[in-house]
Short mmCIF file of C-alpha atoms in Angstrom, two decimals:
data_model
loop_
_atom_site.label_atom_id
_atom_site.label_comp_id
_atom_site.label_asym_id
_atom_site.label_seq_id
_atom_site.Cartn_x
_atom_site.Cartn_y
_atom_site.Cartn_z
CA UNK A 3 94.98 52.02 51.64
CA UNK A 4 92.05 54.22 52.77
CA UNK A 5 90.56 53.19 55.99
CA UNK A 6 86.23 54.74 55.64
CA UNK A 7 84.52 55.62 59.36
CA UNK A 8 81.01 56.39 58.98
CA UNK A 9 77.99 56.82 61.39
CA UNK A 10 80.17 56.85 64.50
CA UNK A 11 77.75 58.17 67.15
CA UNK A 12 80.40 59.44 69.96
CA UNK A 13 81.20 55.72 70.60
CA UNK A 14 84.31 55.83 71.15
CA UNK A 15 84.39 52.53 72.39
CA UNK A 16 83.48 51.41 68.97
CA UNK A 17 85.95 53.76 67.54
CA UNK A 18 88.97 52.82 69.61
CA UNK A 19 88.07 49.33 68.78
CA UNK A 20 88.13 49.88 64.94
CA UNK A 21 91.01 52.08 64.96
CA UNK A 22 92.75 48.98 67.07
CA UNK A 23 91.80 46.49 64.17
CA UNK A 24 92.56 48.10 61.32
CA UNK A 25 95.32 48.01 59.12
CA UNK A 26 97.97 50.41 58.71
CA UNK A 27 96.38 52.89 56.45
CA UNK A 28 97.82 55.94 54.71
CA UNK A 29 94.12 57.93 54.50
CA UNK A 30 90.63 57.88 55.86
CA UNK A 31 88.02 58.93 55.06
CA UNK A 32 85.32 60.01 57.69
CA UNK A 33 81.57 60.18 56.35
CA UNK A 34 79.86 62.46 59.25
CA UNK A 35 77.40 61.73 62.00
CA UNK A 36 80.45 61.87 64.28
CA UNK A 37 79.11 62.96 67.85
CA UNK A 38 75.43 62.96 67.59
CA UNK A 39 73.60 60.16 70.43
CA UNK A 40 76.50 58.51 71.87
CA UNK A 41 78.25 58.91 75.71
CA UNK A 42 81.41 60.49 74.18
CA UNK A 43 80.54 63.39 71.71
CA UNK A 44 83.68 65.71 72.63
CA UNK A 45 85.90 62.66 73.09
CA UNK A 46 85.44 60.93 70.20
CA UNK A 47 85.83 64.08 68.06
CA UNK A 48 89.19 64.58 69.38
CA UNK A 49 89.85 61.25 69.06
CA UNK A 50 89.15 61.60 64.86
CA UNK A 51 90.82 64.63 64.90
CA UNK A 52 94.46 62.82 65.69
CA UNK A 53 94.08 60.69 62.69
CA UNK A 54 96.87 61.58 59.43
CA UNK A 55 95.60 61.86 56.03
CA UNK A 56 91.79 62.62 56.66
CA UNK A 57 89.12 63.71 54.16
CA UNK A 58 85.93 64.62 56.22
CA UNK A 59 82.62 65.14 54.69
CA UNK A 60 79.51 66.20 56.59
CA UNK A 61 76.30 64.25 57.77
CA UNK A 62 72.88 65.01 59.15
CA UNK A 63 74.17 65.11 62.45
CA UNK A 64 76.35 67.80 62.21
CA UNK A 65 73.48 69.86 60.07
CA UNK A 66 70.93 69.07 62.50
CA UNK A 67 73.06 70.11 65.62
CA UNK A 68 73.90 73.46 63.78
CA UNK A 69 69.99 73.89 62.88
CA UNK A 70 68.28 72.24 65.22
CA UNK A 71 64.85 72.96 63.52
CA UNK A 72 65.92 70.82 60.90
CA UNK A 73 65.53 67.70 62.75
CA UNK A 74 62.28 65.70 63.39
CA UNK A 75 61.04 66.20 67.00
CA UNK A 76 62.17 61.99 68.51
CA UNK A 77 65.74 63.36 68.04
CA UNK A 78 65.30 67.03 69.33
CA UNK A 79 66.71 66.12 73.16
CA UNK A 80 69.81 64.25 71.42
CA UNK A 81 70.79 67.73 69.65
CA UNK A 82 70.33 69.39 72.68
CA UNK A 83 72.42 66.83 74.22
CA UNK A 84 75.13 67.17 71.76
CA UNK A 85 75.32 71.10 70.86
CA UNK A 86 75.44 71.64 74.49
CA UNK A 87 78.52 69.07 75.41
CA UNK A 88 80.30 70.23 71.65
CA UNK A 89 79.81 73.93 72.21
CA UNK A 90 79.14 76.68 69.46
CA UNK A 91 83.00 76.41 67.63
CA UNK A 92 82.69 72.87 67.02
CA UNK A 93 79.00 73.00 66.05
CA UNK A 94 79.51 75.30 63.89
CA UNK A 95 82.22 74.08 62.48
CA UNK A 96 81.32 70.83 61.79
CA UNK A 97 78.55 71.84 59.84
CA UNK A 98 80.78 73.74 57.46
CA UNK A 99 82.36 70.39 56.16
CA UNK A 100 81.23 69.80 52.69
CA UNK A 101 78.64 67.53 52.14
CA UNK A 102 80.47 65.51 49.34
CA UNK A 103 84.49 64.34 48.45
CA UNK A 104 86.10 62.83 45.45
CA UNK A 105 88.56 60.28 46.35
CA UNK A 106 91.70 58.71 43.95
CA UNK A 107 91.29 55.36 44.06
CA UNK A 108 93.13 52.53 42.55
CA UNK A 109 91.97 49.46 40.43
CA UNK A 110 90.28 51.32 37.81
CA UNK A 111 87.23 51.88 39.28
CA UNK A 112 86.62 55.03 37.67
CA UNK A 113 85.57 58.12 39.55
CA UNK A 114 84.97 57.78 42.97
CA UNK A 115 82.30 60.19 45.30
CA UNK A 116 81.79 59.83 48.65
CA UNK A 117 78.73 61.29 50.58
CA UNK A 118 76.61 60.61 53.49
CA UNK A 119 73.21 59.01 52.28
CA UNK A 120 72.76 60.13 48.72
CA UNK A 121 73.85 62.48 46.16
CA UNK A 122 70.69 64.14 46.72
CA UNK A 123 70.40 63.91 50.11
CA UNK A 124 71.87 63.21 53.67
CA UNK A 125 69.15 61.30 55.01
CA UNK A 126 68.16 58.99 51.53
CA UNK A 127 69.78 56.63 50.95
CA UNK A 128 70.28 53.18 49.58
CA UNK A 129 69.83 49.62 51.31
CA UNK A 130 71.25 46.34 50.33
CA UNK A 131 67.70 45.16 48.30
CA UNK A 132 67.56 47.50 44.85
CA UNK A 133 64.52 49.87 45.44
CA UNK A 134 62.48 52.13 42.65
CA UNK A 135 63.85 55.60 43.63
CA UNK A 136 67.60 54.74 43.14
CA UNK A 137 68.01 56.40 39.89
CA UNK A 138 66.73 59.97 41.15
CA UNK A 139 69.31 59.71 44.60
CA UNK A 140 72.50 59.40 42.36
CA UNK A 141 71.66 62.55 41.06
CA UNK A 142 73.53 61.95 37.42
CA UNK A 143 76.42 60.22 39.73
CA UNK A 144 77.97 57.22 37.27
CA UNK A 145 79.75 55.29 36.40
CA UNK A 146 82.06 54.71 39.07
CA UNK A 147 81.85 54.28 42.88
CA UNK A 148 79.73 55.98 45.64
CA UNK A 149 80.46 55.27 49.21
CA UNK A 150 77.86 56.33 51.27
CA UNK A 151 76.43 55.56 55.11
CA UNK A 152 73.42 56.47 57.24
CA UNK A 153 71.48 53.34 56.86
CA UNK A 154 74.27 51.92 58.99
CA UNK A 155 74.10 48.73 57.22
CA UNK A 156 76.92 47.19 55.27
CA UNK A 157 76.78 46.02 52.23
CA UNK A 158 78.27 46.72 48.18
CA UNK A 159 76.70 45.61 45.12
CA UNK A 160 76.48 47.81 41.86
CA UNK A 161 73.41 49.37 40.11
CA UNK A 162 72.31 50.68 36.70
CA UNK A 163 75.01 53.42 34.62
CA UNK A 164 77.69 51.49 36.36
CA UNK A 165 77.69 52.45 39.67
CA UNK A 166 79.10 50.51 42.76
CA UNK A 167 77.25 51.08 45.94
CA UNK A 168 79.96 50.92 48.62
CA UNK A 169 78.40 50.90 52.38
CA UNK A 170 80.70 50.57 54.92
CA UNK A 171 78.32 50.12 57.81
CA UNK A 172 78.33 52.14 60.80
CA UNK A 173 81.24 52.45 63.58
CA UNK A 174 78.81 53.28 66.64
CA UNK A 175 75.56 51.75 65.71
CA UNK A 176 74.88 48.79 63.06
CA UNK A 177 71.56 47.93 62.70
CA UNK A 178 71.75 45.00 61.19
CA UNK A 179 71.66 42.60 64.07
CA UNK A 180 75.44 42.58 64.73
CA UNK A 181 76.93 44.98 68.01
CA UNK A 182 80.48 44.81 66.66
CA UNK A 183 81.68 48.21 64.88
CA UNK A 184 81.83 47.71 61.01
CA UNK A 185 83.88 50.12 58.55
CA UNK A 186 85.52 48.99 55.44
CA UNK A 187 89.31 49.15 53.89
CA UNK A 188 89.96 50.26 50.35
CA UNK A 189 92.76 48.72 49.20
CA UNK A 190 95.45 49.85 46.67
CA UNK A 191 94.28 48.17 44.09
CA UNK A 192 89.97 49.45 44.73
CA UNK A 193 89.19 45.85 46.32
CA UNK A 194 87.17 47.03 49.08
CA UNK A 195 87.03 44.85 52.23
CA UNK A 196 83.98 44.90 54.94
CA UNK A 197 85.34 44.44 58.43
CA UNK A 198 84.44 43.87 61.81
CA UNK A 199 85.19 44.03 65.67
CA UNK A 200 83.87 43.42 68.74
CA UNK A 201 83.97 45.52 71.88
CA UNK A 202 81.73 45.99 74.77
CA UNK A 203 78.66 47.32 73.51
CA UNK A 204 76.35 46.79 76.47
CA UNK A 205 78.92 48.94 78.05
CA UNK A 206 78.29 51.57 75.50
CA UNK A 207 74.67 51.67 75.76
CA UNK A 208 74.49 52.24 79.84
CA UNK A 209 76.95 55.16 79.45
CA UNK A 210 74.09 56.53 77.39
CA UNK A 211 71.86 56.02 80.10
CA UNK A 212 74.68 57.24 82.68
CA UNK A 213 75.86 60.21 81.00
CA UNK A 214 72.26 61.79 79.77
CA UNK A 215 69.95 60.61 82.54
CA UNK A 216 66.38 59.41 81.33
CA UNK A 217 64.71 60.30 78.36
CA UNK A 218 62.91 58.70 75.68
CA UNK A 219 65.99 59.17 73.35
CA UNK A 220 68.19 58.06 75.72
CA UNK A 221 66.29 54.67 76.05
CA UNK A 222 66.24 54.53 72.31
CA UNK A 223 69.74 54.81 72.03
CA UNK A 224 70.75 53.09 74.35
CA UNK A 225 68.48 49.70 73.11
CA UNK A 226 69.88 50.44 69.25
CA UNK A 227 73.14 49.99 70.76
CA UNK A 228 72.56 46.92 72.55
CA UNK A 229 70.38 45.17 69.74
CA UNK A 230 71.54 46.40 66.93
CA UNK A 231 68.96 47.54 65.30
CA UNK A 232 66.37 50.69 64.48
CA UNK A 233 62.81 49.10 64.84
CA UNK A 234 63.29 49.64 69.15
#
């Protein structure tokens, strides 16, 4: 079984909570924005850094904090934030992950890529209602599986060529409506299950508040946290 983490956020909250709920696992696989926004940046790295068997891959998080130019200006005091409490190694390396991993997979779901929003991109993505640009972000990608996050909504239904669409949701931060942590399992045979757990997610969002002091991004955060979703 592969056990998929994506969008985590330095909750660790949220991530001790998963980790607590799922089953026993022989791989995971971790699909970036690890640190970036939440309370626990450093710990929750070290916390991901214990688990066996792990196949990273890279988000915009990690490539903003290593080029801080590259981000839009809302999210500018949350690098800042991060780089500063990570420190140049772990910036830096972090942003060398590679942006993309092929998995083995059982069931006979054919090849199976795993990135962070698109094959074209880390911040494109797809949502759970088809849209007209879907072709051009698999990037040639089919048929088989792509498991992909940064919407941090769940969700798995296939496309055109072939291709499944495999979200897990996000660890730190769902948006759709629902505060408990959501990742998925792949199981031996490629039956992938969506799961869920709760935790104390007010709790995370005023140790946003606590740890970072007031700022716009902070409040932002902190109210995606406690609602659930990206429209605060």
């Amino acid at each position: 079984m592969i056990g998929v983490l994506y969008d985590i956020h330095g909750n660790l909250p949220a991530l001790k909570a998963v980790l607590g709920d799922a089953p026993p696992v022989e791989r995971w696989l971790l699909g970036g924005d690890y640190a970036l926004f939440g309370a626990w940046p450093v710990e929750t790295l070290a916390r991901l850094r214990e688990l066996r068997g792990a196949t990273w891959i890279r988000g915009n998080g990690e490539r903003w904090s290593a080029a801080p130019t590259e981000a839009p200006a809302a999210v500018q005091g949350a690098v800042a934030a991060a780089r500063e409490a990570l420190g140049p190694a772990a910036v830096a390396e972090l942003a060398e992950l590679p942006g993309e991993a092929t998995l083995a997979a059982g069931g006979g779901v054919g090849e199976v890529l795993a990135c962070h929003g698109s094959p074209v991109s880390d911040v494109r993505s797809f949502y759970p209602e088809p849209a007209s640009d879907e072709e051009e972000l698999l990037g040639g990608f089919g048929p088989g599986r792509l498991i992909f996050g940064h919407t941090h909504l769940a969700f798995r239904r296939t496309v055109a060529g072939g291709v499944e669409l495999v979200n897990p949701g996000s660890v730190g931060m769902p948006f759709d409506g629902d505060p408990r942590p959501a990742y998925a399992v792949i199981h031996d045979d490629g039956v992938v299950e969506h799961r869920r757990v709760g935790y104390d997610h007010l709790a995370s969002a005023a140790a946003v508040r606590d740890r970072f002091g007031p700022a716009p991004w902070t409040e932002t955060v902190a109210r995606r946290i406690e609602l659930s979703r990206i429209d605060v």
